[in-house]
Amino acid sequence: YNHVDITDSDEDLGISEEIPVDNGQDITNIALFGVDGRNTGNAGNSDAMMIISIDKLHSKIKVISIMRDTLVKVPDHGITKITEAYGMGGAVLAIKTLNQNFNLNIRDYATVNFEGMAKIVDAVGGVEIDVSEDEVINANGSINEQAFVLGIEPTFIEHAGLQTLNGMQAVGYARIRKVSNPNGTYGDFGRTDRQRAVMEQLFQKALTMDVSQYPKFAKELLPYVETSLDINQILNLAGIFTKPNIEFVQTRLPLEEYVINADYYYHSKSTVLFNLGYASDLLKAFIYDDISPESY
């Protein structure tokens, strides 16, 4: 599989000395990048960006979406959208950008493209998603595009309602942006919500598996992923699924309540402007102290 060794020092990755470096025993943070392309390694900007925190201390898996249009300082590249960091310098620069802007300690990552994500969803037997009429129409447009690029027949979502989506359908659903969620969330805010909904379903599928299946399952999925983690590290992290009452919790940076401007034009680019210092404090409280963003 596409294994990449990150040999950069903590300083090179933008990890501050005041932040504890993960030892893989209690809390491990991993960057997850979703790219729009056939290849994971050189695929331009990251269409999706998440932080997955494996919190063995509190028996939780925490997923945080970072909105792709977040206005940040990319090291050595100036101020721009965070999505562009991956295109400018791959996963290492994207990790450094996350660490420096949000005062984090991420050393590892995993990157998937649309085709790889679809394969992963298919490998677990699909995901259960409640799809609205408007979402069906929008997702089917994306499904048609995916099928054309891959040279295969599309499998469209045929009706609204709670149903099992296959890989191609789940990716189409996760890309929806110009339709409101049932809760009224629109645009990229809504798209990140959908992406986390798919991720939660994947974790729920993992919870139902027998532990003995993990090595075989991991080896089946790895061909579709580029990652800095080796198979032993992955299986060690997967040990959290053996804990009783494991909980999946998720949030997004930013939440609407601390957005300064959701359509802030910077150098002719529409960006999302919010207080990065506050977001950093909120994020660290969520990851390390298990304080929900709503309670912060």
Short mmCIF file of C-alpha atoms in Angstrom, two decimals:
data_model
loop_
_atom_site.label_atom_id
_atom_site.label_comp_id
_atom_site.label_asym_id
_atom_site.label_seq_id
_atom_site.Cartn_x
_atom_site.Cartn_y
_atom_site.Cartn_z
CA TYR A 1 0.00 0.00 0.00
CA ASN A 2 1.00 3.67 -0.20
CA HIS A 3 3.02 3.99 3.00
CA VAL A 4 4.92 7.26 3.49
CA ASP A 5 7.50 7.75 6.23
CA ILE A 6 7.43 11.23 7.74
CA THR A 7 10.96 11.88 8.93
CA ASP A 8 10.45 15.58 9.64
CA SER A 9 11.16 16.77 13.18
CA ASP A 10 8.44 18.12 15.46
CA GLU A 11 9.78 21.60 14.75
CA ASP A 12 9.52 21.03 11.00
CA LEU A 13 5.94 19.85 11.46
CA GLY A 14 5.05 22.96 13.46
CA ILE A 15 4.58 21.15 16.76
CA SER A 16 5.10 23.48 19.70
CA GLU A 17 7.15 22.34 22.71
CA GLU A 18 4.22 23.23 24.97
CA ILE A 19 2.00 20.61 23.33
CA PRO A 20 2.48 16.99 24.49
CA VAL A 21 3.63 14.67 21.70
CA ASP A 22 1.35 11.65 21.31
CA ASN A 23 2.81 8.36 22.44
CA GLY A 24 0.00 6.30 20.97
CA GLN A 25 -1.16 5.19 24.41
CA ASP A 26 -3.78 7.74 25.41
CA ILE A 27 -4.71 10.32 22.75
CA THR A 28 -3.48 10.16 19.16
CA ASN A 29 -4.39 12.78 16.56
CA ILE A 30 -4.36 11.93 12.86
CA ALA A 31 -5.06 14.22 9.90
CA LEU A 32 -7.43 12.84 7.28
CA PHE A 33 -7.44 14.36 3.80
CA GLY A 34 -9.95 13.71 1.05
CA VAL A 35 -8.68 14.74 -2.37
CA ASP A 36 -10.47 15.26 -5.67
CA GLY A 37 -8.44 13.14 -8.05
CA ARG A 38 -7.38 9.68 -9.13
CA ASN A 39 -4.04 9.81 -7.31
CA THR A 40 -3.68 10.51 -3.60
CA GLY A 41 -0.08 11.71 -3.58
CA ASN A 42 -0.30 14.60 -6.04
CA ALA A 43 -3.95 15.53 -6.25
CA GLY A 44 -4.09 19.28 -5.69
CA ASN A 45 -6.14 20.75 -2.88
CA SER A 46 -7.80 18.72 -0.13
CA ASP A 47 -11.54 18.70 -0.78
CA ALA A 48 -12.08 17.46 2.76
CA MET A 49 -9.95 17.87 5.88
CA MET A 50 -10.57 16.24 9.25
CA ILE A 51 -8.75 15.51 12.46
CA ILE A 52 -9.45 12.09 13.94
CA SER A 53 -8.57 11.88 17.61
CA ILE A 54 -8.30 8.35 19.01
CA ASP A 55 -8.95 9.01 22.68
CA LYS A 56 -8.29 5.85 24.67
CA LEU A 57 -8.28 7.88 27.88
CA HIS A 58 -12.00 8.70 27.56
CA SER A 59 -12.95 5.75 25.29
CA LYS A 60 -13.99 8.05 22.46
CA ILE A 61 -13.32 8.55 18.78
CA LYS A 62 -13.50 12.26 18.04
CA VAL A 63 -13.81 13.63 14.52
CA ILE A 64 -13.34 17.32 13.77
CA SER A 65 -14.00 18.79 10.32
CA ILE A 66 -11.95 21.79 9.28
CA MET A 67 -13.84 23.81 6.70
CA ARG A 68 -11.85 23.87 3.48
CA ASP A 69 -12.22 27.64 2.99
CA THR A 70 -10.87 28.52 6.44
CA LEU A 71 -8.53 31.52 6.13
CA VAL A 72 -5.13 30.64 7.62
CA LYS A 73 -1.44 31.35 7.27
CA VAL A 74 0.23 28.55 5.29
CA PRO A 75 3.93 28.36 6.28
CA ASP A 76 6.12 29.97 3.59
CA HIS A 77 3.09 30.58 1.35
CA GLY A 78 1.23 33.45 3.01
CA ILE A 79 -2.42 33.79 3.92
CA THR A 80 -4.92 31.71 1.96
CA LYS A 81 -7.54 28.93 2.25
CA ILE A 82 -6.46 25.94 4.30
CA THR A 83 -7.52 23.59 1.47
CA GLU A 84 -4.64 24.94 -0.64
CA ALA A 85 -1.93 23.81 1.78
CA TYR A 86 -2.16 20.23 0.52
CA GLY A 87 -1.81 21.35 -3.09
CA MET A 88 1.17 23.55 -2.22
CA GLY A 89 3.18 20.99 -0.29
CA GLY A 90 1.30 17.74 0.13
CA ALA A 91 0.38 16.15 3.44
CA VAL A 92 3.44 17.42 5.34
CA LEU A 93 2.67 21.08 4.64
CA ALA A 94 -1.02 20.52 5.36
CA ILE A 95 -0.11 18.95 8.72
CA LYS A 96 2.24 21.81 9.55
CA THR A 97 -0.51 24.30 8.67
CA LEU A 98 -2.95 22.55 11.01
CA ASN A 99 -0.38 22.36 13.82
CA GLN A 100 0.71 26.00 13.59
CA ASN A 101 -2.73 27.55 13.20
CA PHE A 102 -4.48 25.45 15.84
CA ASN A 103 -1.53 24.64 18.14
CA LEU A 104 -1.78 20.87 17.65
CA ASN A 105 0.64 17.94 17.66
CA ILE A 106 -0.31 15.93 14.57
CA ARG A 107 2.43 13.72 13.11
CA ASP A 108 0.46 11.22 11.04
CA TYR A 109 -2.09 11.33 8.26
CA ALA A 110 -4.19 9.32 5.83
CA THR A 111 -5.28 10.50 2.38
CA VAL A 112 -8.02 9.03 0.20
CA ASN A 113 -9.45 10.08 -3.14
CA PHE A 114 -13.07 9.71 -4.26
CA GLU A 115 -12.52 6.28 -5.78
CA GLY A 116 -10.67 5.04 -2.69
CA MET A 117 -13.40 6.31 -0.37
CA ALA A 118 -16.03 4.55 -2.44
CA LYS A 119 -14.05 1.29 -2.22
CA ILE A 120 -13.79 1.62 1.57
CA VAL A 121 -17.55 2.15 1.93
CA ASP A 122 -18.23 -0.85 -0.31
CA ALA A 123 -15.82 -2.96 1.76
CA VAL A 124 -17.97 -2.45 4.88
CA GLY A 125 -21.20 -3.17 3.01
CA GLY A 126 -22.39 0.41 2.57
CA VAL A 127 -23.57 3.07 5.03
CA GLU A 128 -27.03 3.90 6.39
CA ILE A 129 -28.00 7.48 5.50
CA ASP A 130 -31.34 9.33 5.51
CA VAL A 131 -31.41 11.23 2.20
CA SER A 132 -33.86 14.03 1.33
CA GLU A 133 -35.47 14.53 -2.10
CA ASP A 134 -33.24 17.53 -2.86
CA GLU A 135 -30.15 15.63 -1.72
CA VAL A 136 -31.01 12.75 -4.06
CA ILE A 137 -31.03 15.09 -7.08
CA ASN A 138 -27.75 16.79 -6.13
CA ALA A 139 -25.94 13.57 -5.19
CA ASN A 140 -26.93 11.91 -8.46
CA GLY A 141 -25.20 14.68 -10.39
CA SER A 142 -21.97 13.90 -8.52
CA ILE A 143 -22.49 10.15 -9.01
CA ASN A 144 -22.80 10.68 -12.76
CA GLU A 145 -19.53 12.66 -12.74
CA GLN A 146 -17.70 9.97 -10.75
CA ALA A 147 -18.88 7.23 -13.10
CA PHE A 148 -17.80 9.20 -16.17
CA VAL A 149 -14.30 9.78 -14.78
CA LEU A 150 -13.91 6.10 -13.86
CA GLY A 151 -15.47 4.83 -17.09
CA ILE A 152 -18.11 2.75 -15.31
CA GLU A 153 -21.91 2.69 -15.08
CA PRO A 154 -23.36 4.99 -12.40
CA THR A 155 -25.51 3.59 -9.59
CA PHE A 156 -27.93 6.41 -8.86
CA ILE A 157 -29.83 6.94 -5.61
CA GLU A 158 -33.38 6.03 -6.65
CA HIS A 159 -35.46 7.47 -3.81
CA ALA A 160 -35.38 9.59 -0.67
CA GLY A 161 -35.42 8.20 2.86
CA LEU A 162 -33.26 6.06 5.15
CA GLN A 163 -31.32 3.57 3.05
CA THR A 164 -28.00 1.82 2.52
CA LEU A 165 -25.77 3.80 0.18
CA ASN A 166 -22.99 2.04 -1.71
CA GLY A 167 -19.54 3.61 -2.08
CA MET A 168 -20.26 5.72 -5.15
CA GLN A 169 -23.55 6.92 -3.67
CA ALA A 170 -21.96 7.75 -0.29
CA VAL A 171 -19.26 9.85 -1.97
CA GLY A 172 -21.94 11.63 -4.01
CA TYR A 173 -23.88 12.33 -0.79
CA ALA A 174 -20.74 13.55 1.03
CA ARG A 175 -20.01 16.04 -1.77
CA ILE A 176 -23.41 17.77 -1.61
CA ARG A 177 -22.95 21.49 -0.97
CA LYS A 178 -25.76 23.44 -2.64
CA VAL A 179 -28.61 21.80 -0.76
CA SER A 180 -29.57 22.37 2.87
CA ASN A 181 -29.37 19.52 5.36
CA PRO A 182 -32.63 18.50 7.06
CA ASN A 183 -31.46 20.68 10.00
CA GLY A 184 -31.13 23.69 7.66
CA THR A 185 -27.33 23.75 7.41
CA TYR A 186 -26.26 24.93 3.95
CA GLY A 187 -23.15 25.17 1.80
CA ASP A 188 -19.81 23.85 2.96
CA PHE A 189 -21.07 23.86 6.55
CA GLY A 190 -23.62 21.25 5.49
CA ARG A 191 -21.14 19.34 3.37
CA THR A 192 -18.79 18.81 6.32
CA ASP A 193 -21.78 17.58 8.37
CA ARG A 194 -22.51 14.98 5.68
CA GLN A 195 -18.87 13.90 5.55
CA ARG A 196 -18.87 13.28 9.31
CA ALA A 197 -22.16 11.37 9.02
CA VAL A 198 -20.50 8.97 6.57
CA MET A 199 -17.45 8.67 8.85
CA GLU A 200 -19.67 7.87 11.84
CA GLN A 201 -21.34 5.08 9.88
CA LEU A 202 -17.94 3.62 8.98
CA PHE A 203 -16.94 3.59 12.65
CA GLN A 204 -20.26 1.97 13.60
CA LYS A 205 -19.53 -0.80 11.10
CA ALA A 206 -16.10 -1.29 12.65
CA LEU A 207 -17.70 -1.63 16.09
CA THR A 208 -19.83 -4.55 14.91
CA MET A 209 -16.82 -6.50 13.63
CA ASP A 210 -15.10 -9.24 15.56
CA VAL A 211 -11.61 -8.19 16.66
CA SER A 212 -10.12 -11.13 14.77
CA GLN A 213 -11.35 -9.55 11.52
CA TYR A 214 -9.36 -6.32 11.95
CA PRO A 215 -6.03 -7.40 10.40
CA LYS A 216 -7.72 -8.81 7.27
CA PHE A 217 -10.01 -5.79 7.00
CA ALA A 218 -7.13 -3.32 7.40
CA LYS A 219 -5.14 -5.03 4.66
CA GLU A 220 -8.16 -4.89 2.34
CA LEU A 221 -8.54 -1.13 2.83
CA LEU A 222 -4.90 -0.03 2.75
CA PRO A 223 -4.51 -0.22 -1.06
CA TYR A 224 -6.96 2.70 -1.28
CA VAL A 225 -5.12 4.89 1.23
CA GLU A 226 -1.87 6.83 1.36
CA THR A 227 -0.77 7.02 4.99
CA SER A 228 2.20 7.57 7.28
CA LEU A 229 0.91 4.83 9.60
CA ASP A 230 2.19 1.27 9.24
CA ILE A 231 -0.03 -1.76 9.69
CA ASN A 232 1.08 -2.34 13.29
CA GLN A 233 0.28 1.25 14.27
CA ILE A 234 -3.13 0.98 12.63
CA LEU A 235 -3.98 -2.23 14.46
CA ASN A 236 -2.77 -0.72 17.75
CA LEU A 237 -5.07 2.27 17.27
CA ALA A 238 -7.91 -0.05 16.30
CA GLY A 239 -7.63 -1.56 19.76
CA ILE A 240 -9.93 1.24 20.96
CA PHE A 241 -12.83 -0.66 19.38
CA THR A 242 -12.36 -3.40 21.98
CA LYS A 243 -13.14 -0.99 24.82
CA PRO A 244 -16.65 -1.20 26.29
CA ASN A 245 -19.08 1.64 25.52
CA ILE A 246 -16.84 3.31 22.95
CA GLU A 247 -18.43 6.59 21.82
CA PHE A 248 -18.21 8.52 18.54
CA VAL A 249 -18.38 12.31 18.93
CA GLN A 250 -17.87 14.99 16.31
CA THR A 251 -17.71 18.71 15.70
CA ARG A 252 -16.69 21.26 13.09
CA LEU A 253 -14.32 24.21 12.96
CA PRO A 254 -15.86 26.69 12.88
CA LEU A 255 -19.31 26.36 14.36
CA GLU A 256 -21.65 29.10 13.16
CA GLU A 257 -21.67 30.94 16.50
CA TYR A 258 -18.06 32.13 16.28
CA VAL A 259 -17.84 32.80 12.54
CA ILE A 260 -16.85 36.40 11.86
CA ASN A 261 -17.65 36.25 8.15
CA ALA A 262 -18.68 33.09 6.25
CA ASP A 263 -18.07 34.75 2.89
CA TYR A 264 -15.02 36.94 3.46
CA TYR A 265 -13.27 37.90 0.24
CA TYR A 266 -9.48 37.81 0.49
CA HIS A 267 -7.52 38.36 -2.73
CA SER A 268 -10.70 37.62 -4.72
CA LYS A 269 -11.24 34.28 -2.91
CA SER A 270 -14.31 33.58 -0.81
CA THR A 271 -13.06 32.37 2.58
CA VAL A 272 -14.40 31.61 6.06
CA LEU A 273 -13.05 34.02 8.66
CA PHE A 274 -13.09 33.21 12.37
CA ASN A 275 -10.95 33.64 15.48
CA LEU A 276 -8.28 30.95 15.15
CA GLY A 277 -7.02 31.49 18.70
CA TYR A 278 -10.45 30.82 20.18
CA ALA A 279 -10.94 27.84 17.86
CA SER A 280 -7.57 26.46 18.98
CA ASP A 281 -8.54 26.68 22.65
CA LEU A 282 -11.90 25.06 21.94
CA LEU A 283 -10.28 22.29 19.91
CA LYS A 284 -7.69 21.43 22.56
CA ALA A 285 -10.40 21.38 25.24
CA PHE A 286 -12.40 18.97 23.09
CA ILE A 287 -9.46 16.67 22.28
CA TYR A 288 -7.55 16.58 25.59
CA ASP A 289 -10.03 17.58 28.31
CA ASP A 290 -13.11 15.98 26.70
CA ILE A 291 -15.09 19.24 26.91
CA SER A 292 -17.70 19.50 24.18
CA PRO A 293 -17.68 22.67 22.04
CA GLU A 294 -21.22 23.41 23.24
CA SER A 295 -20.04 23.34 26.87
CA TYR A 296 -16.80 25.26 26.33
#
